[in-house]
PDB file of C-alpha atoms in Angstrom:
ATOM      1  CA  MET T 745     199.707  35.280 -70.608  1.00  0.00           C
ATOM      2  CA  SER T 746     196.223  37.264 -70.208  1.00  0.00           C
ATOM      3  CA  ARG T 747     192.870  37.069 -68.478  1.00  0.00           C
ATOM      4  CA  ALA T 748     189.785  38.893 -70.152  1.00  0.00           C
ATOM      5  CA  SER T 749     187.502  41.273 -68.306  1.00  0.00           C
ATOM      6  CA  LEU T 750     183.682  40.465 -68.312  1.00  0.00           C
ATOM      7  CA  ASP T 751     183.911  43.643 -70.379  1.00  0.00           C
ATOM      8  CA  LYS T 752     184.934  41.507 -73.489  1.00  0.00           C
ATOM      9  CA  GLU T 753     186.792  43.537 -75.126  1.00  0.00           C
ATOM     10  CA  PRO T 754     187.555  41.999 -78.311  1.00  0.00           C
ATOM     11  CA  HIS T 755     191.757  41.650 -78.140  1.00  0.00           C
ATOM     12  CA  GLU T 756     191.551  41.105 -74.474  1.00  0.00           C
ATOM     13  CA  VAL T 757     189.071  37.680 -75.523  1.00  0.00           C
ATOM     14  CA  ALA T 758     191.440  37.101 -78.780  1.00  0.00           C
ATOM     15  CA  ALA T 759     194.586  37.538 -76.317  1.00  0.00           C
ATOM     16  CA  MET T 760     193.031  35.419 -73.794  1.00  0.00           C
ATOM     17  CA  PHE T 761     192.316  32.690 -75.861  1.00  0.00           C
ATOM     18  CA  ASP T 762     195.900  32.599 -77.634  1.00  0.00           C
ATOM     19  CA  GLY T 763     197.302  32.049 -74.434  1.00  0.00           C
ATOM     20  CA  VAL T 764     195.057  29.101 -73.386  1.00  0.00           C
ATOM     21  CA  ALA T 765     195.148  27.555 -77.354  1.00  0.00           C
ATOM     22  CA  ARG T 766     198.121  25.050 -76.807  1.00  0.00           C
ATOM     23  CA  ARG T 767     196.234  22.917 -74.399  1.00  0.00           C
ATOM     24  CA  TYR T 768     192.534  23.991 -74.863  1.00  0.00           C
ATOM     25  CA  ASP T 769     190.894  20.636 -75.850  1.00  0.00           C
ATOM     26  CA  LEU T 770     192.530  18.984 -73.562  1.00  0.00           C
ATOM     27  CA  THR T 771     191.586  21.331 -70.820  1.00  0.00           C
ATOM     28  CA  ASN T 772     187.904  21.215 -71.893  1.00  0.00           C
ATOM     29  CA  THR T 773     187.839  17.438 -71.314  1.00  0.00           C
ATOM     30  CA  VAL T 774     189.384  17.247 -68.418  1.00  0.00           C
ATOM     31  CA  MET T 775     187.132  20.028 -66.772  1.00  0.00           C
ATOM     32  CA  SER T 776     183.721  18.458 -68.297  1.00  0.00           C
ATOM     33  CA  ALA T 777     185.012  14.830 -67.440  1.00  0.00           C
ATOM     34  CA  GLY T 778     184.877  13.950 -71.084  1.00  0.00           C
ATOM     35  CA  ARG T 779     181.187  15.586 -71.591  1.00  0.00           C
ATOM     36  CA  ASP T 780     182.548  17.828 -74.324  1.00  0.00           C
ATOM     37  CA  ARG T 781     182.403  15.122 -76.723  1.00  0.00           C
ATOM     38  CA  MET T 782     178.569  14.358 -76.321  1.00  0.00           C
ATOM     39  CA  TRP T 783     177.653  17.769 -76.405  1.00  0.00           C
ATOM     40  CA  ARG T 784     179.604  18.512 -79.645  1.00  0.00           C
ATOM     41  CA  ARG T 785     177.904  14.942 -81.022  1.00  0.00           C
ATOM     42  CA  GLU T 786     174.348  16.380 -79.419  1.00  0.00           C
ATOM     43  CA  THR T 787     174.980  20.004 -81.296  1.00  0.00           C
ATOM     44  CA  ARG T 788     176.067  17.951 -84.631  1.00  0.00           C
ATOM     45  CA  MET T 789     172.344  15.932 -84.165  1.00  0.00           C
ATOM     46  CA  ALA T 790     170.328  19.144 -83.426  1.00  0.00           C
ATOM     47  CA  LEU T 791     171.265  20.906 -86.491  1.00  0.00           C
ATOM     48  CA  ASP T 792     169.910  18.032 -88.587  1.00  0.00           C
ATOM     49  CA  LEU T 793     172.990  18.749 -91.294  1.00  0.00           C
ATOM     50  CA  LYS T 794     172.475  17.425 -94.630  1.00  0.00           C
ATOM     51  CA  PRO T 795     175.257  16.474 -97.324  1.00  0.00           C
ATOM     52  CA  GLY T 796     175.393  19.545 -99.547  1.00  0.00           C
ATOM     53  CA  GLU T 797     174.609  21.597 -97.084  1.00  0.00           C
ATOM     54  CA  THR T 798     176.847  24.054 -95.188  1.00  0.00           C
ATOM     55  CA  VAL T 799     177.335  25.302 -91.856  1.00  0.00           C
ATOM     56  CA  LEU T 800     179.546  28.041 -89.727  1.00  0.00           C
ATOM     57  CA  ASP T 801     180.824  26.859 -86.823  1.00  0.00           C
ATOM     58  CA  LEU T 802     181.303  30.394 -85.028  1.00  0.00           C
ATOM     59  CA  GLY T 803     183.963  30.603 -82.078  1.00  0.00           C
ATOM     60  CA  ALA T 804     185.380  27.184 -83.801  1.00  0.00           C
ATOM     61  CA  GLY T 805     188.497  27.971 -81.761  1.00  0.00           C
ATOM     62  CA  THR T 806     190.491  24.960 -82.473  1.00  0.00           C
ATOM     63  CA  GLY T 807     188.147  23.192 -84.934  1.00  0.00           C
ATOM     64  CA  VAL T 808     187.429  20.536 -82.823  1.00  0.00           C
ATOM     65  CA  SER T 809     183.689  21.230 -83.300  1.00  0.00           C
ATOM     66  CA  THR T 810     183.883  21.970 -86.907  1.00  0.00           C
ATOM     67  CA  SER T 811     185.422  18.622 -87.398  1.00  0.00           C
ATOM     68  CA  GLU T 812     182.598  17.006 -85.750  1.00  0.00           C
ATOM     69  CA  LEU T 813     180.024  18.817 -87.767  1.00  0.00           C
ATOM     70  CA  ALA T 814     181.831  17.598 -91.117  1.00  0.00           C
ATOM     71  CA  ARG T 815     180.948  14.038 -89.960  1.00  0.00           C
ATOM     72  CA  SER T 816     177.622  14.938 -91.105  1.00  0.00           C
ATOM     73  CA  GLY T 817     178.576  15.177 -94.649  1.00  0.00           C
ATOM     74  CA  ALA T 818     177.843  19.136 -94.862  1.00  0.00           C
ATOM     75  CA  LEU T 819     180.596  21.545 -95.511  1.00  0.00           C
ATOM     76  CA  ALA T 820     181.496  22.926 -92.115  1.00  0.00           C
ATOM     77  CA  VAL T 821     183.502  26.464 -91.685  1.00  0.00           C
ATOM     78  CA  GLY T 822     185.034  27.294 -88.471  1.00  0.00           C
ATOM     79  CA  ALA T 823     185.468  31.056 -87.719  1.00  0.00           C
ATOM     80  CA  ASP T 824     187.060  32.236 -84.226  1.00  0.00           C
ATOM     81  CA  ILE T 825     188.308  35.852 -83.503  1.00  0.00           C
ATOM     82  CA  SER T 826     191.877  34.021 -82.068  1.00  0.00           C
ATOM     83  CA  VAL T 827     194.545  33.625 -84.293  1.00  0.00           C
ATOM     84  CA  GLY T 828     196.164  31.668 -81.717  1.00  0.00           C
ATOM     85  CA  MET T 829     193.501  29.123 -81.380  1.00  0.00           C
ATOM     86  CA  LEU T 830     193.150  29.079 -85.318  1.00  0.00           C
ATOM     87  CA  GLN T 831     196.858  28.430 -85.321  1.00  0.00           C
ATOM     88  CA  ALA T 832     196.730  25.481 -83.353  1.00  0.00           C
ATOM     89  CA  GLY T 833     193.548  24.101 -84.889  1.00  0.00           C
ATOM     90  CA  HIS T 834     195.441  24.166 -88.514  1.00  0.00           C
ATOM     91  CA  GLU T 835     198.352  22.108 -86.674  1.00  0.00           C
ATOM     92  CA  LYS T 836     195.979  19.683 -85.420  1.00  0.00           C
ATOM     93  CA  ARG T 837     193.850  19.608 -88.016  1.00  0.00           C
ATOM     94  CA  PRO T 838     194.507  20.702 -91.429  1.00  0.00           C
ATOM     95  CA  GLU T 839     191.639  19.598 -93.327  1.00  0.00           C
ATOM     96  CA  VAL T 840     189.449  21.425 -91.280  1.00  0.00           C
ATOM     97  CA  PRO T 841     188.484  24.835 -93.010  1.00  0.00           C
ATOM     98  CA  LEU T 842     189.370  27.816 -90.131  1.00  0.00           C
ATOM     99  CA  LEU T 843     189.257  31.395 -90.570  1.00  0.00           C
ATOM    100  CA  ALA T 844     189.860  34.542 -88.934  1.00  0.00           C
ATOM    101  CA  ALA T 845     186.640  36.313 -87.955  1.00  0.00           C
ATOM    102  CA  ASP T 846     184.820  38.953 -85.993  1.00  0.00           C
ATOM    103  CA  ALA T 847     181.585  37.619 -84.893  1.00  0.00           C
ATOM    104  CA  LEU T 848     179.865  40.971 -85.016  1.00  0.00           C
ATOM    105  CA  HIS T 849     181.456  41.784 -88.403  1.00  0.00           C
ATOM    106  CA  LEU T 850     181.283  38.307 -90.327  1.00  0.00           C
ATOM    107  CA  PRO T 851     183.069  38.233 -93.907  1.00  0.00           C
ATOM    108  CA  PHE T 852     180.226  36.239 -95.596  1.00  0.00           C
ATOM    109  CA  ALA T 853     177.452  37.798 -97.629  1.00  0.00           C
ATOM    110  CA  ASP T 854     173.827  37.703 -96.608  1.00  0.00           C
ATOM    111  CA  ALA T 855     172.023  34.161 -96.382  1.00  0.00           C
ATOM    112  CA  THR T 856     175.008  32.187 -97.292  1.00  0.00           C
ATOM    113  CA  PHE T 857     174.505  29.278 -94.423  1.00  0.00           C
ATOM    114  CA  ASP T 858     172.281  26.768 -94.259  1.00  0.00           C
ATOM    115  CA  ALA T 859     173.161  26.531 -90.514  1.00  0.00           C
ATOM    116  CA  VAL T 860     174.961  28.303 -88.047  1.00  0.00           C
ATOM    117  CA  THR T 861     176.344  27.193 -84.494  1.00  0.00           C
ATOM    118  CA  ILE T 862     178.109  28.449 -81.761  1.00  0.00           C
ATOM    119  CA  SER T 863     179.220  26.653 -78.976  1.00  0.00           C
ATOM    120  CA  PHE T 864     180.521  28.026 -75.638  1.00  0.00           C
ATOM    121  CA  ALA T 865     181.632  31.424 -77.160  1.00  0.00           C
ATOM    122  CA  LEU T 866     178.736  33.501 -77.313  1.00  0.00           C
ATOM    123  CA  ARG T 867     179.078  34.736 -73.721  1.00  0.00           C
ATOM    124  CA  ASN T 868     182.518  35.822 -74.785  1.00  0.00           C
ATOM    125  CA  ILE T 869     181.418  38.575 -77.640  1.00  0.00           C
ATOM    126  CA  ALA T 870     181.122  41.923 -76.854  1.00  0.00           C
ATOM    127  CA  ASP T 871     177.761  42.483 -77.675  1.00  0.00           C
ATOM    128  CA  THR T 872     175.278  39.364 -78.010  1.00  0.00           C
ATOM    129  CA  ASP T 873     172.436  40.878 -79.517  1.00  0.00           C
ATOM    130  CA  ALA T 874     174.357  42.036 -82.611  1.00  0.00           C
ATOM    131  CA  ALA T 875     176.323  38.784 -82.666  1.00  0.00           C
ATOM    132  CA  LEU T 876     173.191  37.009 -82.905  1.00  0.00           C
ATOM    133  CA  ALA T 877     171.505  39.516 -85.507  1.00  0.00           C
ATOM    134  CA  GLU T 878     174.683  38.654 -87.388  1.00  0.00           C
ATOM    135  CA  MET T 879     174.510  35.102 -87.264  1.00  0.00           C
ATOM    136  CA  ALA T 880     170.820  35.897 -88.622  1.00  0.00           C
ATOM    137  CA  ARG T 881     172.397  37.762 -91.434  1.00  0.00           C
ATOM    138  CA  VAL T 882     174.439  34.761 -92.954  1.00  0.00           C
ATOM    139  CA  THR T 883     171.835  31.912 -92.281  1.00  0.00           C
ATOM    140  CA  LYS T 884     169.328  31.405 -95.397  1.00  0.00           C
ATOM    141  CA  PRO T 885     165.922  32.281 -94.300  1.00  0.00           C
ATOM    142  CA  GLY T 886     164.666  29.202 -92.857  1.00  0.00           C
ATOM    143  CA  GLY T 887     168.307  27.844 -92.062  1.00  0.00           C
ATOM    144  CA  ARG T 888     168.809  26.852 -88.495  1.00  0.00           C
ATOM    145  CA  LEU T 889     171.151  28.094 -85.092  1.00  0.00           C
ATOM    146  CA  VAL T 890     171.913  25.815 -81.951  1.00  0.00           C
ATOM    147  CA  VAL T 891     173.603  27.684 -79.778  1.00  0.00           C
ATOM    148  CA  CYS T 892     175.298  25.308 -77.288  1.00  0.00           C
ATOM    149  CA  GLU T 893     176.273  27.324 -73.997  1.00  0.00           C
ATOM    150  CA  PHE T 894     176.971  26.847 -70.309  1.00  0.00           C
ATOM    151  CA  SER T 895     173.592  27.563 -68.150  1.00  0.00           C
ATOM    152  CA  SER T 896     171.934  27.035 -64.938  1.00  0.00           C
ATOM    153  CA  PRO T 897     171.377  23.711 -63.348  1.00  0.00           C
ATOM    154  CA  THR T 898     167.532  23.213 -62.985  1.00  0.00           C
ATOM    155  CA  TRP T 899     167.680  21.049 -59.544  1.00  0.00           C
ATOM    156  CA  ARG T 900     168.620  23.524 -57.078  1.00  0.00           C
ATOM    157  CA  PRO T 901     170.856  21.260 -54.769  1.00  0.00           C
ATOM    158  CA  PHE T 902     173.062  20.464 -58.189  1.00  0.00           C
ATOM    159  CA  ARG T 903     172.952  24.292 -58.647  1.00  0.00           C
ATOM    160  CA  THR T 904     174.785  25.272 -55.770  1.00  0.00           C
ATOM    161  CA  VAL T 905     177.533  22.080 -55.782  1.00  0.00           C
ATOM    162  CA  TYR T 906     178.281  23.431 -59.332  1.00  0.00           C
ATOM    163  CA  GLN T 907     178.340  26.951 -58.252  1.00  0.00           C
ATOM    164  CA  GLY T 908     180.683  26.076 -55.807  1.00  0.00           C
ATOM    165  CA  TYR T 909     182.863  24.036 -58.259  1.00  0.00           C
ATOM    166  CA  LEU T 910     182.932  27.112 -60.780  1.00  0.00           C
ATOM    167  CA  VAL T 911     184.571  29.012 -58.307  1.00  0.00           C
ATOM    168  CA  GLY T 912     186.540  26.427 -56.535  1.00  0.00           C
ATOM    169  CA  ALA T 913     187.703  23.755 -58.544  1.00  0.00           C
ATOM    170  CA  ILE T 914     188.025  24.963 -62.038  1.00  0.00           C
ATOM    171  CA  PRO T 915     190.873  27.324 -61.199  1.00  0.00           C
ATOM    172  CA  GLN T 916     192.623  24.811 -59.585  1.00  0.00           C
ATOM    173  CA  ILE T 917     192.162  22.267 -62.341  1.00  0.00           C
ATOM    174  CA  ALA T 918     193.282  24.751 -64.788  1.00  0.00           C
ATOM    175  CA  LYS T 919     196.782  25.365 -62.705  1.00  0.00           C
ATOM    176  CA  ARG T 920     197.263  21.694 -63.292  1.00  0.00           C
ATOM    177  CA  VAL T 921     196.456  21.342 -67.030  1.00  0.00           C
ATOM    178  CA  SER T 922     196.109  24.850 -68.414  1.00  0.00           C
ATOM    179  CA  SER T 923     198.402  26.687 -70.382  1.00  0.00           C
ATOM    180  CA  ASN T 924     196.766  29.799 -69.255  1.00  0.00           C
ATOM    181  CA  PRO T 925     195.353  29.341 -65.400  1.00  0.00           C
ATOM    182  CA  ASP T 926     194.258  32.611 -64.827  1.00  0.00           C
ATOM    183  CA  ALA T 927     191.951  32.706 -68.191  1.00  0.00           C
ATOM    184  CA  TYR T 928     189.479  30.129 -66.448  1.00  0.00           C
ATOM    185  CA  VAL T 929     189.044  32.301 -63.486  1.00  0.00           C
ATOM    186  CA  TYR T 930     187.568  34.369 -66.262  1.00  0.00           C
ATOM    187  CA  LEU T 931     185.557  31.751 -67.969  1.00  0.00           C
ATOM    188  CA  ALA T 932     183.977  30.530 -64.627  1.00  0.00           C
ATOM    189  CA  GLU T 933     183.046  34.295 -64.117  1.00  0.00           C
ATOM    190  CA  SER T 934     181.496  34.373 -67.124  1.00  0.00           C
ATOM    191  CA  ILE T 935     179.647  31.705 -66.841  1.00  0.00           C
ATOM    192  CA  ARG T 936     178.363  32.894 -63.765  1.00  0.00           C
ATOM    193  CA  ALA T 937     177.168  36.073 -64.949  1.00  0.00           C
ATOM    194  CA  TRP T 938     174.997  34.461 -68.105  1.00  0.00           C
ATOM    195  CA  PRO T 939     171.476  34.295 -68.309  1.00  0.00           C
ATOM    196  CA  ASP T 940     169.525  31.462 -67.526  1.00  0.00           C
ATOM    197  CA  GLN T 941     167.820  29.241 -70.374  1.00  0.00           C
ATOM    198  CA  ALA T 942     164.764  31.568 -70.709  1.00  0.00           C
ATOM    199  CA  GLY T 943     166.731  34.773 -70.463  1.00  0.00           C
ATOM    200  CA  LEU T 944     168.763  33.493 -73.502  1.00  0.00           C
ATOM    201  CA  ALA T 945     165.938  32.070 -75.435  1.00  0.00           C
ATOM    202  CA  ALA T 946     164.562  35.533 -75.528  1.00  0.00           C
ATOM    203  CA  ARG T 947     167.172  37.160 -76.722  1.00  0.00           C
ATOM    204  CA  ILE T 948     167.490  34.868 -79.696  1.00  0.00           C
ATOM    205  CA  ALA T 949     163.797  35.474 -80.198  1.00  0.00           C
ATOM    206  CA  ALA T 950     164.224  38.980 -80.386  1.00  0.00           C
ATOM    207  CA  ASN T 951     167.109  38.975 -82.879  1.00  0.00           C
ATOM    208  CA  GLY T 952     166.035  37.015 -86.322  1.00  0.00           C
ATOM    209  CA  TRP T 953     165.086  33.758 -84.962  1.00  0.00           C
ATOM    210  CA  ARG T 954     161.531  32.110 -84.797  1.00  0.00           C
ATOM    211  CA  LYS T 955     160.311  29.100 -82.902  1.00  0.00           C
ATOM    212  CA  VAL T 956     162.988  29.561 -80.287  1.00  0.00           C
ATOM    213  CA  ALA T 957     163.427  26.483 -77.994  1.00  0.00           C
ATOM    214  CA  TRP T 958     166.072  24.766 -75.567  1.00  0.00           C
ATOM    215  CA  ARG T 959     166.903  21.546 -74.525  1.00  0.00           C
ATOM    216  CA  ASN T 960     169.179  20.990 -70.862  1.00  0.00           C
ATOM    217  CA  LEU T 961     172.122  18.595 -70.947  1.00  0.00           C
ATOM    218  CA  THR T 962     174.006  17.442 -68.080  1.00  0.00           C
ATOM    219  CA  GLY T 963     171.282  18.915 -65.857  1.00  0.00           C
ATOM    220  CA  GLY T 964     171.173  22.297 -67.025  1.00  0.00           C
ATOM    221  CA  VAL T 965     175.037  22.621 -66.837  1.00  0.00           C
ATOM    222  CA  VAL T 966     174.806  23.222 -70.629  1.00  0.00           C
ATOM    223  CA  ALA T 967     171.803  24.554 -72.459  1.00  0.00           C
ATOM    224  CA  MET T 968     171.142  24.029 -76.234  1.00  0.00           C
ATOM    225  CA  HIS T 969     169.163  26.316 -78.304  1.00  0.00           C
ATOM    226  CA  ARG T 970     167.609  25.969 -81.528  1.00  0.00           C
ATOM    227  CA  GLY T 971     165.483  28.392 -83.919  1.00  0.00           C
ATOM    228  CA  PHE T 972     164.909  29.010 -87.359  1.00  0.00           C
ATOM    229  CA  ARG T 973     165.767  32.195 -89.512  1.00  0.00           C
ATOM    230  CA  ILE T 974     162.675  34.646 -89.945  1.00  0.00           C
TER     231      ILE T 974
END
């Protein structure tokens, strides 16, 4: 088993997620008290997908988010750097298109997708700005982006409690339900090091997207940013 560093070397991140793949979906549901399902549903609704459109689900992992997007009637394609996660996804959801891809060098032509989304994975990419620009490259002009990611709770007392949960509770929960508990220490650290809502919005706007706005979910534990391809 492995734990990635905050330097986010791609091979380290991929190896870490290979190690959590077997019980990844269960662990997420337990740690979020089931709210992960709501976050996926809200992401699908924010993309406003139509039948006949195509959407790229980057950092798709086992494809649970890709499957949710497909409920819209759009063609949803999942991509992830972790082969272990993709293998687990193929076993659980053989009907979902999943492929191995590096977010910094996507294997798609320019302006391929009507929409692109990434959930809880952008902070694990070594170069956030380059990833946002690469997502813009493969999106059609005027196409939509939705980033669903952990963020900063807006109410200070809740933020203090949440920070304590990240440091103290997540590693303990991971020991009971995850196939690689050490990985969740990194994941908690990466959440604490991630920019707040306004900081992420500025980075999205600087890398090929316009009309960037965000909406807080679960009191700001998660923020959903949306933008449109320039």
